[in-house]
Amino acid sequence: MRILARFPLRGLISSIPRTTESASSVSRHRRPYSTHPPNARLNIPTDFSTTPLLAHSSQSALQNPELPPDARNGTTKRMNLFQSINDALSIALAADDSVLLFGEDVAFGGVFRCSMGLADEYGGERVFNTPLSEQGILGFAIGAAAEGMKPVAEIQFADYVYPAFDQLVNEAAKFRYRDGKGGRNAGGLTVRMPCGGVGHGALYHSQSPESLFTHIPGLRVIIPRSPIQAKGLLLSAIASNDPCVFMEPKALYRAAVEQVPTAPYTLPLSKAEILKQGADLTIVSYGHPLYTCSAAIEKAEKDLGISIELIDLRTVYPWDKDCVLKSVRKTGRCLVVHESMISAGIGAEVAASIQEDKDTFLRLEAPVMRVAGWDTHMALAFERFNIPDVARVYDTIKRSVEY
Amino acid sequence: MNLQRCGTRILRPQSVSLRQPRIHTTQRWSSSISQRPGAAGVHFPGAVNSKFTSDLSFEHPSTYPAIPTYRAMSPDGDIISPTLTPPSDELSLSMYHNMLSVSIMDVIMFDSQRQGRLSFYLTSQGEEGTSVGSASALEKEDVIFSQYREAGMFMQRGFTFADFMSQLFSNTNDMGRGRNMPVHYGSKALNMHTISSPLATQIPQAAGAAYALKIQRLTNPNIPPRIVACYFGEGAASEGDFHAALNIAATRSCPVVFICRNNGYAISTPTLEQYRGDGIASRGIGYGIDTIRVDGNDIFAVREVTKRARELALTDGGKPVLIEAMSYRISHHSTSDDSFAYRARVEVEDWKRRDNPITRLRKYLEKKGLWDEEKEKAARARIRKDVLKAFAEAEREKKPPLRSMFEDVYAEMTPDTKKQMEELRSVIERYPDEYDVAEFEGGKDSLSK
């Protein structure tokens, strides 16, 4: 059944709305699938060609102070997210013979094209297909990592990582701890998995299980928001001595396009990034919803006359608590936005940490609020009512400020 | 942690030996296998060598004979396999010594758990032959993953009584730093990965590790050829990880020898409730893996089979091999189990007397004039003394520093963990009467940043 579901999705990925064309001429009941309500002011699809979260020019891409000097003085290339992942994988394979890349359907390029051309370039011994077995893929990867390799294992959709959960929780995460003085570990392991809503992925092509991983000591959980971030963070994950779960928002694979530095570079793990400075409210998010937040911020700042700080966690565990607490101590208000369900999500951890920190708690002027997926499953026909949208983020900003 | 530094290290261009495009040997394009008119065989891509038949009949396991069990030495200690050259006298004696050592240590540790001096123990009575015999056929550089009933393998590869006891008592010399339950041994120096409780998880890991060894030798031909040996019980073979492992080991041609200890029981579950096929061995064939069944109570047979399996695993660029070693679990499953709740005492006694790897090798050694009752008595007394000495020394040692509870979760401690460690210290300081930290090396001070 799953095989059938996979391939149609590849084609459908490209149907993500990229323009803000008007749908007013189409009757209400015959409105094309992906357009927005005719009178919408807030829930307008992201225009990735103008969003301030992407580097649209070579200059803005190279300005990033986190880049090493040689990357900053280098060139850039227009890439979407899957291309930048491909670029990072190629750099890692070229730089280190111990890097292996495998998973289901990886050899021909992957169902999302992330491994295009890599089997040809680096050989079938290093880039290969595995049998269709997630527990096998991760068990195999852990064993290879334990013997000094740097396996990059792909789980075709985050929704299918659960058969491998035992290997991740009980084995990868605990390998170093239980080996003790021997120091052997599965730190060479990186697990990549496409995650998040895609408009029509329904129950098993939409999930965001990051908070299940953030409850596991020993794993690093990383979610990039853009091609530049994806390249740098993936190279860091591969270089990291800890097992990393690298979650790729699949809706961004083709949609998010920006100028990406061509040189190899890494970006720091467990370090958040302040995407926009503000004084009155902090929004903490990661991955795809950052674009929603950015759009909501634009409207809210105009309507409410406030300034909002936007933070991308990037690594959701171990996360950059200092950055968030510092920001909330400044603004006094915070909301957390993510796609996965509200209860026991990343927002719960962020909110609890804020109220637990004496200095930040005393500075709060409104309760910490969460905008996230409802406590339900991702139903096909109702996805746009489940994933946080601009209206819900906007409304929560308003409620926080007016509290 | 300086991730930037790690990053630049890996990104430094290195040797390019594996970078050239290679022929993708495992790739098969189904479109190239076209069906010729009137062909006798079916060229479906999923089964290229299958012949057509007009007889409708289901294959039934009972029409195939059970896979035979290879035996080299009779229960009376006589060599019966014409192809077998018995190991040297020296090796035979040391193997006997190792089996005896494990069996004596098992009794002492089982009893001390019963006295409450140890939290848990698990013996390997009846299976000493499988673990000692197989380990004797491996090279020191071969990597081992095991389940937990392979003390003989650890002994054969050089684990000392002090190593066993340090782990069992979680003292400061324990390689695992006091984190694992007793019997979860491991040794980096001896290439034996640390045991974990979840069953069968080590089997696909063994496949991946074997693939790593294979790739490393492709990159650097100066590395000696190595294999991975992986132990598990017949109960663990019911886990999905067994299936995943054998399949991926076969498709990726991994030099790994899977060694199944089929001892008839998984805790209380007899094999009749574990599977209905011809044991575990019959499955190997289904995965396209060279397979053999061996008498696990015959240490020479196990050794010979493992030796050949190792050679086989290294041929044609590497491939997996499956060994099913038949034996009987004489002991209770563990100290938390009373096996007479589900099997007759007489059955156990019968196996103990009738067929036992230790007595079988002893008979061989006695017939060769290498062993007698006097030597047996002396050896038993000496081993007993050595075990008790290591026992007493290990029990006296301090436990590892409390700090080791927080270390090694990540390569470097996270800020949160550091804070929590500090918090624990502060609680202990404020409630000194509520905690006994004296038995831990360095007391509460090890919890300082």
Coordinates of C-alpha atoms in Angstrom, one line a residue, chain B residues 43-441:
Chain B
H43 CA 11.8 -14.8 -16.2
F44 CA 9.8 -12.8 -13.7
P45 CA 12.3 -10.3 -12.3
G46 CA 11.4 -11.5 -8.8
A47 CA 12.5 -15.1 -9.4
V48 CA 14.7 -15.5 -12.5
N49 CA 15.4 -19.2 -12.3
S50 CA 11.9 -20.5 -11.6
K51 CA 10.7 -23.2 -14.1
F52 CA 7.1 -23.4 -15.2
T53 CA 5.0 -26.3 -14.0
S54 CA 1.5 -27.5 -14.9
D55 CA 1.1 -29.4 -11.6
L56 CA -0.7 -27.4 -9.0
S57 CA 1.0 -28.3 -5.7
F58 CA 1.9 -26.4 -2.7
E59 CA 5.4 -26.8 -1.3
H60 CA 5.2 -28.3 2.2
P61 CA 8.0 -28.2 4.7
S62 CA 7.5 -31.9 5.5
T63 CA 8.4 -32.9 2.0
Y64 CA 11.9 -31.6 2.7
P65 CA 14.1 -33.5 5.1
A66 CA 15.2 -31.5 8.2
I67 CA 18.6 -29.9 7.8
P68 CA 21.1 -32.4 9.3
T69 CA 23.2 -31.6 12.4
Y70 CA 26.9 -31.7 11.9
R71 CA 28.8 -33.6 14.6
A72 CA 32.6 -34.2 14.7
M73 CA 32.9 -36.0 18.1
S74 CA 30.6 -38.7 19.6
P75 CA 29.1 -38.2 23.0
D76 CA 31.9 -40.7 24.2
G77 CA 34.6 -38.3 23.0
D78 CA 35.6 -40.2 19.8
I79 CA 36.3 -38.2 16.6
I80 CA 33.8 -39.4 14.1
S81 CA 34.1 -36.8 11.3
P82 CA 36.6 -38.0 8.7
T83 CA 37.4 -34.5 7.6
L84 CA 38.1 -33.1 11.0
T85 CA 41.6 -32.5 12.3
P86 CA 41.2 -32.0 16.1
P87 CA 42.8 -28.9 17.5
S88 CA 46.3 -29.1 19.1
D89 CA 46.4 -30.6 22.6
E90 CA 47.3 -27.3 24.0
L91 CA 44.3 -25.6 22.4
S92 CA 42.0 -28.5 23.4
L93 CA 43.1 -28.2 27.0
S94 CA 42.7 -24.4 27.0
M95 CA 39.2 -24.7 25.5
Y96 CA 38.3 -27.2 28.2
H97 CA 39.7 -24.9 30.9
N98 CA 37.6 -22.0 29.6
M99 CA 34.4 -24.1 29.5
L100 CA 35.1 -25.3 33.0
S101 CA 35.9 -21.8 34.2
V102 CA 32.7 -20.3 32.9
S103 CA 30.6 -23.2 34.4
I104 CA 32.3 -22.8 37.9
M105 CA 31.9 -19.0 37.8
D106 CA 28.3 -19.5 36.8
V107 CA 27.5 -21.6 39.9
I108 CA 29.2 -19.2 42.2
M109 CA 27.6 -16.1 40.8
F110 CA 24.2 -17.6 40.6
D111 CA 24.4 -18.5 44.3
S112 CA 25.7 -15.1 45.3
Q113 CA 22.8 -13.5 43.5
R114 CA 20.5 -15.8 45.6
Q115 CA 22.3 -14.4 48.6
G116 CA 21.5 -10.9 47.5
R117 CA 25.1 -9.9 46.8
L118 CA 24.4 -9.3 43.1
S119 CA 21.3 -7.8 41.5
F120 CA 21.1 -10.2 38.7
Y121 CA 22.8 -13.1 37.0
L122 CA 22.4 -15.3 34.0
T123 CA 24.3 -18.5 33.5
S124 CA 25.2 -20.3 30.3
Q125 CA 25.2 -23.9 31.5
G126 CA 24.9 -26.3 28.7
E127 CA 26.0 -23.8 26.1
E128 CA 29.7 -23.4 27.0
G129 CA 30.6 -25.4 23.9
T130 CA 28.9 -23.2 21.5
S131 CA 30.5 -20.0 22.7
V132 CA 34.0 -21.3 23.5
G133 CA 34.2 -23.4 20.4
S134 CA 33.0 -20.7 18.0
A135 CA 35.2 -18.0 19.6
S136 CA 38.3 -20.2 19.3
A137 CA 37.9 -20.1 15.5
L138 CA 37.8 -16.4 15.2
E139 CA 40.7 -14.0 14.8
K140 CA 41.3 -11.4 17.5
E141 CA 40.5 -8.6 15.1
D142 CA 37.1 -10.0 14.3
V143 CA 34.3 -8.0 15.7
I144 CA 31.7 -9.6 17.9
F145 CA 28.1 -8.7 18.8
S146 CA 26.4 -11.0 21.4
Q147 CA 23.1 -11.4 23.2
Y148 CA 24.0 -12.2 26.8
R149 CA 24.5 -16.0 27.2
E150 CA 28.0 -16.1 25.7
A151 CA 30.3 -15.8 28.7
G152 CA 32.4 -18.6 27.2
M153 CA 33.0 -16.4 24.2
F154 CA 34.2 -13.6 26.4
M155 CA 36.4 -16.0 28.3
Q156 CA 37.9 -17.5 25.2
R157 CA 38.8 -14.1 23.8
G158 CA 40.6 -13.0 26.9
F159 CA 38.1 -11.6 29.4
T160 CA 39.5 -12.2 32.9
F161 CA 37.7 -13.0 36.1
A162 CA 38.5 -9.5 37.2
D163 CA 36.8 -8.2 34.1
F164 CA 33.7 -10.3 34.7
M165 CA 33.5 -9.3 38.3
S166 CA 34.0 -5.6 37.8
Q167 CA 31.1 -5.6 35.4
L168 CA 28.9 -7.8 37.6
F169 CA 29.5 -5.6 40.7
S170 CA 29.4 -2.3 38.7
N171 CA 32.6 -1.2 40.3
T172 CA 34.9 1.5 39.3
N173 CA 36.8 -0.8 37.0
D174 CA 33.7 -1.7 35.0
M175 CA 34.2 -0.8 31.4
G176 CA 30.5 0.1 31.3
R177 CA 31.0 2.6 34.2
G178 CA 28.3 1.0 36.3
R179 CA 25.5 1.7 33.9
N180 CA 24.5 -1.7 32.7
M181 CA 22.8 -4.7 34.4
P182 CA 25.1 -7.6 35.3
V183 CA 26.2 -9.9 32.4
H184 CA 26.1 -6.9 29.9
Y185 CA 29.8 -7.3 29.2
G186 CA 31.8 -5.5 26.6
S187 CA 35.4 -4.8 25.7
K188 CA 36.8 -2.5 23.1
A189 CA 40.3 -4.0 23.4
L190 CA 38.9 -7.4 22.6
N191 CA 36.6 -6.2 19.9
M192 CA 33.4 -7.3 21.7
H193 CA 30.6 -4.8 21.5
T194 CA 28.8 -4.1 24.8
I195 CA 25.7 -6.2 25.3
S196 CA 22.3 -4.5 25.4
S197 CA 19.1 -6.1 26.7
P198 CA 16.8 -5.5 23.7
L199 CA 16.8 -8.8 21.9
A200 CA 18.0 -9.1 18.3
T201 CA 18.9 -5.4 17.9
Q202 CA 22.5 -6.5 17.5
I203 CA 21.8 -8.6 14.5
P204 CA 21.3 -5.9 11.9
Q205 CA 24.1 -3.9 13.6
A206 CA 26.4 -6.9 13.0
A207 CA 25.5 -6.7 9.3
G208 CA 26.2 -3.0 9.2
A209 CA 29.5 -3.4 11.1
A210 CA 30.5 -6.2 8.7
Y211 CA 29.7 -3.9 5.8
A212 CA 32.0 -1.3 7.4
L213 CA 34.8 -3.8 7.7
K214 CA 34.4 -4.7 4.0
I215 CA 34.4 -1.0 2.9
Q216 CA 37.4 -0.2 5.1
R217 CA 39.3 -3.1 3.4
L218 CA 38.3 -1.9 0.0
T219 CA 39.6 1.6 0.9
N220 CA 42.8 0.2 2.5
P221 CA 43.9 -3.3 1.4
N222 CA 46.6 -3.3 4.1
I223 CA 43.9 -3.9 6.7
P224 CA 43.7 -7.7 7.4
P225 CA 40.5 -9.4 6.3
R226 CA 38.0 -9.3 9.2
I227 CA 34.5 -10.6 9.8
V228 CA 31.8 -9.9 12.3
A229 CA 30.4 -12.7 14.4
C230 CA 26.9 -12.2 15.9
Y231 CA 25.3 -14.4 18.6
F232 CA 21.6 -14.7 19.4
G233 CA 19.1 -17.2 20.7
E234 CA 16.4 -19.0 18.8
G235 CA 13.8 -16.8 20.6
A236 CA 15.5 -13.6 19.4
A237 CA 15.3 -14.9 15.9
S238 CA 11.6 -14.3 16.0
E239 CA 12.2 -10.6 16.2
G240 CA 11.8 -8.4 13.1
D241 CA 15.4 -7.4 13.5
F242 CA 16.5 -11.0 12.7
H243 CA 14.6 -10.8 9.4
A244 CA 15.9 -7.4 8.6
A245 CA 19.5 -8.4 9.4
L246 CA 19.7 -11.5 7.3
N247 CA 18.1 -9.9 4.4
I248 CA 20.3 -6.8 4.3
A249 CA 23.4 -8.9 5.1
A250 CA 22.6 -11.0 2.0
T251 CA 21.7 -8.1 -0.3
R252 CA 24.8 -6.1 0.7
S253 CA 27.1 -9.2 0.7
C254 CA 28.4 -8.6 4.3
P255 CA 31.1 -10.7 5.8
V256 CA 29.2 -11.7 8.9
V257 CA 28.7 -15.1 10.6
F258 CA 25.4 -15.3 12.4
I259 CA 25.5 -17.8 15.2
C260 CA 22.2 -18.9 16.6
R261 CA 22.1 -20.7 20.0
N262 CA 19.1 -22.9 19.7
N263 CA 18.7 -24.1 23.3
G264 CA 15.0 -25.1 23.1
Y265 CA 13.6 -22.3 25.3
A266 CA 13.1 -18.6 25.3
I267 CA 12.4 -18.1 29.0
S268 CA 9.4 -20.4 29.3
T269 CA 8.5 -20.6 25.7
P270 CA 9.4 -23.9 24.0
T271 CA 10.5 -23.9 20.4
L272 CA 7.1 -25.4 19.4
E273 CA 5.6 -22.1 20.3
Q274 CA 8.4 -20.1 18.8
Y275 CA 8.3 -21.4 15.2
R276 CA 6.9 -24.2 13.1
G277 CA 9.6 -24.4 10.4
D278 CA 12.8 -26.5 10.6
G279 CA 14.5 -24.4 13.3
I280 CA 16.4 -21.3 12.4
A281 CA 18.7 -22.9 9.9
S282 CA 16.0 -23.4 7.3
R283 CA 15.4 -19.7 7.2
G284 CA 18.9 -18.9 6.1
I285 CA 18.3 -20.7 2.8
G286 CA 15.3 -18.5 2.2
Y287 CA 17.5 -15.4 2.5
G288 CA 20.0 -16.9 0.1
I289 CA 22.6 -17.4 2.9
D290 CA 25.0 -20.3 3.3
T291 CA 23.7 -22.2 6.3
I292 CA 24.7 -25.1 8.5
R293 CA 23.3 -26.7 11.7
V294 CA 25.8 -28.1 14.2
D295 CA 25.7 -30.0 17.5
G296 CA 26.4 -27.2 20.0
N297 CA 27.4 -29.8 22.6
D298 CA 30.3 -30.8 20.4
I299 CA 32.9 -28.1 20.8
F300 CA 35.1 -29.4 18.0
A301 CA 32.2 -29.4 15.5
V302 CA 31.3 -25.9 16.5
R303 CA 34.9 -24.8 16.1
E304 CA 35.3 -26.4 12.7
V305 CA 32.0 -25.1 11.4
T306 CA 32.9 -21.5 12.6
K307 CA 36.3 -21.8 11.0
R308 CA 34.8 -22.8 7.7
A309 CA 32.1 -20.1 8.0
R310 CA 34.7 -17.5 8.6
E311 CA 36.5 -18.5 5.4
L312 CA 33.2 -18.6 3.5
A313 CA 32.3 -15.1 4.8
L314 CA 35.4 -13.7 3.3
T315 CA 35.0 -15.2 -0.1
D316 CA 33.7 -13.4 -3.2
G317 CA 34.2 -10.0 -1.6
G318 CA 32.2 -11.1 1.5
K319 CA 28.9 -12.9 2.3
P320 CA 26.9 -13.8 5.3
V321 CA 26.8 -17.3 6.8
L322 CA 24.3 -18.7 9.3
I323 CA 25.2 -21.3 11.9
E324 CA 22.5 -22.9 14.1
A325 CA 24.1 -24.5 17.1
M326 CA 21.7 -27.0 18.8
S327 CA 21.9 -27.3 22.5
Y328 CA 19.8 -27.4 25.7
R329 CA 19.4 -24.6 28.2
I330 CA 20.3 -26.5 31.4
S331 CA 20.1 -23.5 33.6
H332 CA 17.1 -21.3 34.5
H333 CA 16.7 -18.4 32.1
S334 CA 18.1 -16.1 34.7
T335 CA 18.1 -15.5 38.5
S336 CA 14.7 -14.0 38.1
D337 CA 13.3 -17.3 36.7
D338 CA 12.4 -20.7 38.1
S339 CA 12.3 -22.9 35.1
F340 CA 10.7 -25.8 36.9
A341 CA 7.5 -23.8 36.6
Y342 CA 7.3 -24.8 33.0
R343 CA 9.5 -27.8 32.4
A344 CA 10.2 -31.1 34.2
R345 CA 13.1 -31.3 36.5
V346 CA 13.8 -34.8 35.1
E347 CA 14.2 -33.3 31.6
V348 CA 16.9 -31.0 32.7
E349 CA 18.7 -33.7 34.7
D350 CA 18.6 -35.9 31.7
W351 CA 20.3 -33.3 29.5
K352 CA 22.8 -32.5 32.2
R353 CA 23.8 -36.2 32.4
R354 CA 23.2 -37.4 28.8
D355 CA 24.8 -34.8 26.8
N356 CA 27.0 -31.9 27.9
P357 CA 29.7 -30.1 26.0
I358 CA 32.1 -30.2 29.0
T359 CA 31.9 -33.9 29.7
R360 CA 32.1 -34.7 26.0
L361 CA 35.4 -32.9 25.6
R362 CA 36.6 -34.3 29.0
K363 CA 36.1 -37.8 27.6
Y364 CA 38.1 -36.9 24.5
L365 CA 40.9 -35.5 26.6
E366 CA 40.9 -38.5 29.0
K367 CA 41.1 -41.0 26.0
K368 CA 44.1 -39.1 24.8
G369 CA 45.7 -39.3 28.2
L370 CA 45.7 -35.5 28.6
W371 CA 43.3 -35.4 31.5
D372 CA 42.3 -37.4 34.6
E373 CA 40.3 -37.2 37.8
E374 CA 43.2 -35.8 39.7
K375 CA 43.8 -33.0 37.2
E376 CA 40.1 -32.3 37.1
K377 CA 39.9 -31.9 40.9
A378 CA 43.0 -29.7 40.9
A379 CA 41.7 -27.5 38.1
R380 CA 38.3 -27.1 39.7
A381 CA 39.8 -26.1 43.0
R382 CA 42.2 -23.6 41.3
I383 CA 39.4 -22.0 39.2
R384 CA 37.1 -21.8 42.3
K385 CA 39.8 -20.1 44.2
D386 CA 40.5 -17.6 41.3
V387 CA 36.9 -16.8 41.0
L388 CA 36.4 -16.2 44.7
K389 CA 39.5 -14.0 44.8
A390 CA 38.3 -11.9 41.9
F391 CA 34.9 -11.8 43.5
A392 CA 36.2 -10.5 46.8
E393 CA 38.4 -7.9 45.2
A394 CA 35.6 -6.6 43.0
E395 CA 33.2 -6.4 45.8
R396 CA 35.6 -4.3 47.8
E397 CA 36.1 -1.8 45.0
K398 CA 34.2 1.5 45.0
K399 CA 31.4 2.2 42.6
P400 CA 32.2 4.6 39.7
P401 CA 31.9 8.3 40.4
L402 CA 28.3 9.6 40.5
R403 CA 29.4 11.9 37.7
S404 CA 29.5 9.0 35.3
M405 CA 25.7 8.9 35.5
F406 CA 25.6 12.2 33.5
E407 CA 28.6 11.6 31.1
D408 CA 28.6 10.0 27.7
V409 CA 25.0 10.7 26.9
Y410 CA 26.5 12.9 24.2
A411 CA 30.1 13.2 23.2
E412 CA 30.1 16.3 25.4
M413 CA 27.8 17.2 28.3
T414 CA 25.0 19.6 27.4
P415 CA 24.4 22.8 29.4
D416 CA 21.2 21.3 30.7
T417 CA 22.9 18.1 31.9
K418 CA 25.6 20.1 33.6
K419 CA 22.9 22.1 35.4
Q420 CA 21.1 19.0 36.5
M421 CA 24.3 17.4 37.8
E422 CA 24.9 20.5 39.8
E423 CA 21.3 20.3 41.1
L424 CA 21.8 16.7 42.3
R425 CA 24.9 17.8 44.1
S426 CA 23.0 20.6 45.8
V427 CA 20.2 18.2 46.9
I428 CA 22.7 15.8 48.3
E429 CA 24.4 18.6 50.2
R430 CA 21.2 19.9 51.7
Y431 CA 20.0 16.4 52.6
P432 CA 23.1 14.6 53.5
D433 CA 21.3 12.0 55.7
E434 CA 19.1 11.0 52.8
Y435 CA 21.9 9.8 50.5
D436 CA 24.7 7.3 50.9
V437 CA 27.4 8.5 48.6
A438 CA 30.4 6.9 50.4
E439 CA 30.5 3.9 48.2
F440 CA 30.9 6.0 45.0
E441 CA 34.4 7.1 44.1

